[in-house]
mmCIF file of C-alpha atoms and ligand atoms in Angstrom:
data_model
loop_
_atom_site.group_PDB
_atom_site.id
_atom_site.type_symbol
_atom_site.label_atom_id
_atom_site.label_comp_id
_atom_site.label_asym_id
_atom_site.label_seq_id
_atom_site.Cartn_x
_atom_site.Cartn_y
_atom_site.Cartn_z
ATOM 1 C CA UNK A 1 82.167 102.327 91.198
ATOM 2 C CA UNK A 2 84.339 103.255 94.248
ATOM 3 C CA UNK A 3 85.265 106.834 94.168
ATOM 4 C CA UNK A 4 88.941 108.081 93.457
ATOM 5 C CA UNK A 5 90.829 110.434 94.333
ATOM 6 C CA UNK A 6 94.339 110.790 92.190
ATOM 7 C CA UNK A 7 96.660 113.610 93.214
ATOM 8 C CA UNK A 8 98.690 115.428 89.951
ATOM 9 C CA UNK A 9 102.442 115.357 90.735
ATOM 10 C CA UNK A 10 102.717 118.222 89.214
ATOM 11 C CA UNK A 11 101.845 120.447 92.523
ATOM 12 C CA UNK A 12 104.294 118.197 94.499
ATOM 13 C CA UNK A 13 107.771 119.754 96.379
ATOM 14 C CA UNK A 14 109.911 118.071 93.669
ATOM 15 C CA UNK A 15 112.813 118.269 95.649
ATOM 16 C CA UNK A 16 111.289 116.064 97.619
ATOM 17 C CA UNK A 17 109.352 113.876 95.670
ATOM 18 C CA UNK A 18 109.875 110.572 97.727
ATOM 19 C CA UNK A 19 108.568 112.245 100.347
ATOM 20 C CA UNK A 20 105.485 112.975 99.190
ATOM 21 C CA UNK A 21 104.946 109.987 97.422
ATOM 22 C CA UNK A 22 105.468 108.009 100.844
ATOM 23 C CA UNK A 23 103.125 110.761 102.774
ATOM 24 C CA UNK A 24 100.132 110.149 99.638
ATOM 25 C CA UNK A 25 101.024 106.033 100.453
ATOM 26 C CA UNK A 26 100.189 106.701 104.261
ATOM 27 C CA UNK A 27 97.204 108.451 103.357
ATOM 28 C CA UNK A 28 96.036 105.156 101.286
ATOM 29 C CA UNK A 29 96.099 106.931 97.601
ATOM 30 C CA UNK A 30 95.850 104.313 95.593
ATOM 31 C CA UNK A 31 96.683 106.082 91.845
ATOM 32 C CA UNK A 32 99.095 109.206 90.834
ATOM 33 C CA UNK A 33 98.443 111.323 88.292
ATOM 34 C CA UNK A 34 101.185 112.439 85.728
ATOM 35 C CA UNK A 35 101.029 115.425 83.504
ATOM 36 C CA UNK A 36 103.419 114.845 80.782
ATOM 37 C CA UNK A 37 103.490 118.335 78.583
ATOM 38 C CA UNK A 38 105.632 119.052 76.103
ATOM 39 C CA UNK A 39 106.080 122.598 75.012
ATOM 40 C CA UNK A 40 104.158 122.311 71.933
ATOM 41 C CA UNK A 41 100.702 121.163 72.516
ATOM 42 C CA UNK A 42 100.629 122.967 75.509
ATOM 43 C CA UNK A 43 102.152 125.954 76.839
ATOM 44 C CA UNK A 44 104.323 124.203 79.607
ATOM 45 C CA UNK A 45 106.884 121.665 79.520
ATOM 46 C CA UNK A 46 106.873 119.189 82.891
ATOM 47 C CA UNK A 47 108.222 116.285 83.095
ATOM 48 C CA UNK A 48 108.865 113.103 81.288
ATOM 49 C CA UNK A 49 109.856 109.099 80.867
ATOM 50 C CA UNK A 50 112.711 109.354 83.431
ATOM 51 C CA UNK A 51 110.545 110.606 86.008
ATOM 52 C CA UNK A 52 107.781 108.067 85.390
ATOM 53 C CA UNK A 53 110.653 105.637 84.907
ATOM 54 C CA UNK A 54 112.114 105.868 88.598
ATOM 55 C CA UNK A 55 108.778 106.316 89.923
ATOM 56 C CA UNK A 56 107.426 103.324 88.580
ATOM 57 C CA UNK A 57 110.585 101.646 90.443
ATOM 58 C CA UNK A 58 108.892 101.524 94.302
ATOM 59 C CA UNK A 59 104.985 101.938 92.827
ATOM 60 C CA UNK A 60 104.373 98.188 93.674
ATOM 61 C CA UNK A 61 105.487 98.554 97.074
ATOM 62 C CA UNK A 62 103.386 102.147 97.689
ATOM 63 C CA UNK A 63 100.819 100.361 95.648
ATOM 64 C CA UNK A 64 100.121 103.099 92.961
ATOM 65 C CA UNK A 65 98.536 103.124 89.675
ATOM 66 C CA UNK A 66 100.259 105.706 87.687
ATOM 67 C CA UNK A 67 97.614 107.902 85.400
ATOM 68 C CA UNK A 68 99.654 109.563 82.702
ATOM 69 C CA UNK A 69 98.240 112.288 81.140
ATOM 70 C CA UNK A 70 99.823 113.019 77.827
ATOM 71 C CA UNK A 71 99.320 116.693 76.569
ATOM 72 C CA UNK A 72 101.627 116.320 73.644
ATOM 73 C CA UNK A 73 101.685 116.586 70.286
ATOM 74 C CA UNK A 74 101.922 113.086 68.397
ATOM 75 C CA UNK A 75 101.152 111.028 71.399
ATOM 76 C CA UNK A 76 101.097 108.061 69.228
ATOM 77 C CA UNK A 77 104.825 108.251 68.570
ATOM 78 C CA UNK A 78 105.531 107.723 72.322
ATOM 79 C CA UNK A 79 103.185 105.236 73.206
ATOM 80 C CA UNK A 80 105.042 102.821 73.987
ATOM 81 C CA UNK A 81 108.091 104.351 75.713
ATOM 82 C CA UNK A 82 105.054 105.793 78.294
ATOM 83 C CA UNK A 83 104.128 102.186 79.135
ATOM 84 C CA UNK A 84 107.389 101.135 79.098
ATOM 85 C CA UNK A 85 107.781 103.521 81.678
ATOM 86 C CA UNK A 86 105.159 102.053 83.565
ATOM 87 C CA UNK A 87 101.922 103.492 82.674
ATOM 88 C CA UNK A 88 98.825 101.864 84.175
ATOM 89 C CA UNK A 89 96.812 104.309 82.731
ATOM 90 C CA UNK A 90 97.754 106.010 79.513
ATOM 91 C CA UNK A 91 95.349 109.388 78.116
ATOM 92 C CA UNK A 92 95.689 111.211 74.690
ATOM 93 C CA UNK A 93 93.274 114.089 73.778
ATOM 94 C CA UNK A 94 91.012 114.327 71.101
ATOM 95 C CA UNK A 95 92.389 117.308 70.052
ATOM 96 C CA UNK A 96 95.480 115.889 69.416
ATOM 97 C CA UNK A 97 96.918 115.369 65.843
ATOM 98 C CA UNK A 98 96.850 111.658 66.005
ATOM 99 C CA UNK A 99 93.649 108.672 65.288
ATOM 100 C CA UNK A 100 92.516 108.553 68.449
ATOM 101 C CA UNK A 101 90.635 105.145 67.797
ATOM 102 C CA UNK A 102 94.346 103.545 67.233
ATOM 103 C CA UNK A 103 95.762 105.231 70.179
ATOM 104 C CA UNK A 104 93.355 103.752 72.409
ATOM 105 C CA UNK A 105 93.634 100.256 70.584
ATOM 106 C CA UNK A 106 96.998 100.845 70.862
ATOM 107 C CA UNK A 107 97.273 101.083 74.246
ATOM 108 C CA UNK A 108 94.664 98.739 75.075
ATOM 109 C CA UNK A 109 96.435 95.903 73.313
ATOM 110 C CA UNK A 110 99.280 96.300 76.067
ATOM 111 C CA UNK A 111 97.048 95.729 78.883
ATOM 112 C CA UNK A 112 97.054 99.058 79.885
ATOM 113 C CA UNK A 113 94.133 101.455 80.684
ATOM 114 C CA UNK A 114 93.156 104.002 77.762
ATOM 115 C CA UNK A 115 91.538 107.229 78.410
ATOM 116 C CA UNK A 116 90.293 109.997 76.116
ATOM 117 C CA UNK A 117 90.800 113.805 77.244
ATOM 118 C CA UNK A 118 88.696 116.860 76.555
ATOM 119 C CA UNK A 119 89.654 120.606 76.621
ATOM 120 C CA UNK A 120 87.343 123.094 78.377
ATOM 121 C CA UNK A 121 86.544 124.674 74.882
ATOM 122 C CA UNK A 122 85.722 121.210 72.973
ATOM 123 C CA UNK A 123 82.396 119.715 72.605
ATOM 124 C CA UNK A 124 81.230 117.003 74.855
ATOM 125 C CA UNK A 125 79.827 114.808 71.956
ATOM 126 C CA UNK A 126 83.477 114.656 70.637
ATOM 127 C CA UNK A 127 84.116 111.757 73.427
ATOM 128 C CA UNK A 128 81.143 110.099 72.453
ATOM 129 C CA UNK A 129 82.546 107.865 69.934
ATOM 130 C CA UNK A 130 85.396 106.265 71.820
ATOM 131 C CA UNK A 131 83.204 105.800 75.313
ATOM 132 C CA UNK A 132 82.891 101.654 74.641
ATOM 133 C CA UNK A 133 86.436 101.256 73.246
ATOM 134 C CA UNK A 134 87.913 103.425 76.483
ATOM 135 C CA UNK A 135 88.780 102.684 80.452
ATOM 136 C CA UNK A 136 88.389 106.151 81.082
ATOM 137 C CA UNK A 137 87.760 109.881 79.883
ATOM 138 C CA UNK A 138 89.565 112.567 81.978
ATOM 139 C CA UNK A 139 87.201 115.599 81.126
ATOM 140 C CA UNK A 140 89.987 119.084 81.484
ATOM 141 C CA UNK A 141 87.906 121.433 84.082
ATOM 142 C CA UNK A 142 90.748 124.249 83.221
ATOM 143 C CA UNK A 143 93.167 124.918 79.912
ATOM 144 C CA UNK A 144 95.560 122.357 79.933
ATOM 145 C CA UNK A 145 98.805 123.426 80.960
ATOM 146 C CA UNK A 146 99.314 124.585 84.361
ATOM 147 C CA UNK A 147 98.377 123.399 87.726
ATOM 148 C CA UNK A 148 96.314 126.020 90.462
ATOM 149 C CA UNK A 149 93.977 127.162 87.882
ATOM 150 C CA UNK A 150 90.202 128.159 88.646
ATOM 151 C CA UNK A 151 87.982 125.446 87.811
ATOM 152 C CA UNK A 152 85.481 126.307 85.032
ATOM 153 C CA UNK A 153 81.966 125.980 85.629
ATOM 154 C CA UNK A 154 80.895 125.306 82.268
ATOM 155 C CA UNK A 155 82.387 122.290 82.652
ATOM 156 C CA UNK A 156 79.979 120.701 84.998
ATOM 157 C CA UNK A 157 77.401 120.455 82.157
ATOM 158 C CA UNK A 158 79.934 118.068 80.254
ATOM 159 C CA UNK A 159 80.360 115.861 82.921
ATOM 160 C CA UNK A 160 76.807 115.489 83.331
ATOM 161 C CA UNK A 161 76.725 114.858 79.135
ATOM 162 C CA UNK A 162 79.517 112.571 79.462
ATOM 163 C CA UNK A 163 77.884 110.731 82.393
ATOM 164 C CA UNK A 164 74.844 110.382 80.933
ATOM 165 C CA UNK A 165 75.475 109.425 77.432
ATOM 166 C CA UNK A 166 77.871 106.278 78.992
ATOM 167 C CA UNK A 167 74.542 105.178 81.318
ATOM 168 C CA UNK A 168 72.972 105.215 77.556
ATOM 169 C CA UNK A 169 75.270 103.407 76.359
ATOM 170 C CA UNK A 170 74.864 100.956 79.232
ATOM 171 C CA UNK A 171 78.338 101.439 80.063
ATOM 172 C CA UNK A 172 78.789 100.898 84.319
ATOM 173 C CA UNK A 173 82.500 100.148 84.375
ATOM 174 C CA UNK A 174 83.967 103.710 83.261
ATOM 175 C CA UNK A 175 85.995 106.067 84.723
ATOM 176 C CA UNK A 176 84.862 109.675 84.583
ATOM 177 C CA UNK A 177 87.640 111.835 85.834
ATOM 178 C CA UNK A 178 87.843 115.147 86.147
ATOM 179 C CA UNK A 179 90.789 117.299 86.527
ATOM 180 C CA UNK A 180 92.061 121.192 86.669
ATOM 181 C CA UNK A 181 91.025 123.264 89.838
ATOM 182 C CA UNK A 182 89.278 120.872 91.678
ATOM 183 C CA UNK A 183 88.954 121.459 95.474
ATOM 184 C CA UNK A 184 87.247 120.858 98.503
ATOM 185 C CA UNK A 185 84.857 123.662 97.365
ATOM 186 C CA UNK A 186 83.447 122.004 94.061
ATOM 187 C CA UNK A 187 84.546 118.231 94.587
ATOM 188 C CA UNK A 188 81.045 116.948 96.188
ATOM 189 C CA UNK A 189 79.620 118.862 93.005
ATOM 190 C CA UNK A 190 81.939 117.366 90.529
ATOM 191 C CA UNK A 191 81.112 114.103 92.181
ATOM 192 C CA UNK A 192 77.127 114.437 92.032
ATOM 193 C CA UNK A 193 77.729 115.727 88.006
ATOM 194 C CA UNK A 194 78.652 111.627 87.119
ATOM 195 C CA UNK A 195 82.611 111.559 87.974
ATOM 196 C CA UNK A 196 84.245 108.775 90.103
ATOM 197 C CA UNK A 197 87.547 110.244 89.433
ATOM 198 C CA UNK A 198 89.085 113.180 90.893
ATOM 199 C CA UNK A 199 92.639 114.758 90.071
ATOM 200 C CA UNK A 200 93.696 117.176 92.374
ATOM 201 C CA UNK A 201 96.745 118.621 92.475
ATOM 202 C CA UNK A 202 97.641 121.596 94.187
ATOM 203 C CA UNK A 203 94.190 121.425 96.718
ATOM 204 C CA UNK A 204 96.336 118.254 98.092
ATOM 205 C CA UNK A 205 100.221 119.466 97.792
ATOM 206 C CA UNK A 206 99.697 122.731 98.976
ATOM 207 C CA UNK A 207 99.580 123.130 102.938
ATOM 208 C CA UNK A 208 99.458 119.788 104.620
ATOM 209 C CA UNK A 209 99.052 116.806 102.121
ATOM 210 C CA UNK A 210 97.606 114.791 105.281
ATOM 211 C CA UNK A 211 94.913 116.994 106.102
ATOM 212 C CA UNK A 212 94.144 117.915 102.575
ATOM 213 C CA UNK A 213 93.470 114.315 101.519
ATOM 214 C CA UNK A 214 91.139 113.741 104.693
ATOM 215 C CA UNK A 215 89.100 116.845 103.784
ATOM 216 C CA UNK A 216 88.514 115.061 100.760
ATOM 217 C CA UNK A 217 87.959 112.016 102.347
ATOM 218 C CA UNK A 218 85.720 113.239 104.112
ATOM 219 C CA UNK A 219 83.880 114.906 101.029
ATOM 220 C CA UNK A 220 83.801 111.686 99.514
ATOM 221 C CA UNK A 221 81.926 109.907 102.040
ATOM 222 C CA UNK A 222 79.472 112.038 102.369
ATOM 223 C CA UNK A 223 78.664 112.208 98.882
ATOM 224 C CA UNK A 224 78.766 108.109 99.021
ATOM 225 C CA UNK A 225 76.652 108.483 102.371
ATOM 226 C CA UNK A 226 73.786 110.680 99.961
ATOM 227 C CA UNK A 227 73.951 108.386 97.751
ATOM 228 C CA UNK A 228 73.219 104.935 99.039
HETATM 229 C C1 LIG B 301 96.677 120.723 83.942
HETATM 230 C C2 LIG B 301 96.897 119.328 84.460
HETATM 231 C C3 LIG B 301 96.245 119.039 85.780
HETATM 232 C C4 LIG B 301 96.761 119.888 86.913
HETATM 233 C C5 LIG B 301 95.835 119.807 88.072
HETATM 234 O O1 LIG B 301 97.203 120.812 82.678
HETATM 235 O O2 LIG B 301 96.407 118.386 83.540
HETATM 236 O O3 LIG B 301 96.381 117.665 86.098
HETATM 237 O O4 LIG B 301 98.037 119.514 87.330
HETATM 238 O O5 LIG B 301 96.280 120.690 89.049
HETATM 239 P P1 LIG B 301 95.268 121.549 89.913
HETATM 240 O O6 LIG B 301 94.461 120.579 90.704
HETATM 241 O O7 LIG B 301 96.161 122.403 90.764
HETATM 242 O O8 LIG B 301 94.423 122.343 88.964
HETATM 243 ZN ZN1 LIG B 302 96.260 116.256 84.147
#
């Protein structure tokens, strides 16, 4: 699978947010990552529907996916007004108070991609049970809540678990993504741990978004170069 790199809006000027969005286009970033929180099951509250709304308006012609990321509490309830809003890709937690299994079903049934997300804290085997009936599983490399977080290094171990239980499984066609204080510095080791997937947020807003996306770039295809 061809590697990805999604950046989180959340670390983006949002005075500006055209802007970037056209400067991530020029750059050839292909899917944006949205961190919908909402107060309750997180500590944070972002941004919502409008904003997905009106960026959804110009995604075909910047060619985006948009990855939302929903750290809320009854994600079921708002399924629909997230794909409405123009969701490619649409990810509730496990540890959220909802049947995952319908969420993802859910979701599914509307032609959009369904993803499962883990907390830092929560065991990789909790994942293992939706891995055939998901697109993707966004494993959380930092508490969920806040971008420019440290990574946390126990997490590698999970990706590996996560990575190797879908080759089990004889699944080829998933997306592992990781997200939460990934960088230049840990990205070709995220990468070599099983994911194919990386959200970055402020490692690509912060400084200049060009050069920051052809560090990674060039991360990337030198892990891809290893790994012929
Ligand atoms: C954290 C979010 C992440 C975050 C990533 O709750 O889910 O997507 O924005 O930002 P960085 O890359 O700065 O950790
Ligand atoms: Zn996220």
């Amino acid at each position: 699978m061809k590697i990805i790199l999604s950046p989180s809006l959340l670390s983006c000027d949002f005075l500006h947010i055209h802007k970037d969005l056209l400067e991530l286009n020029k750059k050839n970033i292909k899917y944006l990552h949205l961190d919908v929180m909402d107060g309750h099951f997180v500590n944070n509250i972002s941004f919502g529907i409008p904003v997905i709304s009106a960026i959804s308006k110009i995604k075909e012609d910047l060619n985006f996916k948009l990855d939302t990321h929903l750290m809320i509490s009854n994600p079921r309830k708002y399924l629909q007004n997230f794909i409405d809003a123009g969701s490619d890709m649409l990810s509730v937690h496990v540890e959220a108070d909802d049947d995952v299994s319908e969420c993802l079903k859910y979701i599914k049934s509307k032609n959009v991609e369904a993803g499962v997300v883990i907390n830092p804290e929560t065991e990789a085997s909790k994942v293992f049970p939706y891995l055939k009936s998901c697109d993707f599983v966004l494993i959380m490399s930092v508490h969920p809540g806040f971008g420019g977080q440290k990574f946390i290094t126990d997490v590698y171990d999970k990706i590996e678990k996560i990575y190797n239980k879908s080759c089990e499984e004889g699944i080829n066609n998933i997306k592992i993504c990781v997200d939460g204080g990934v960088n230049l510095e840990n990205a070709y080791e995220v990468l070599k741990k099983g994911a194919n997937y990386l959200v970055a947020g402020s490692s690509v807003f912060k400084g200049n978004i060009s050069d920051n996306i052809d560090a990674f770039y060039d991360i990337i295809s030198k892990y891809e170069g290893d790994n012929k």
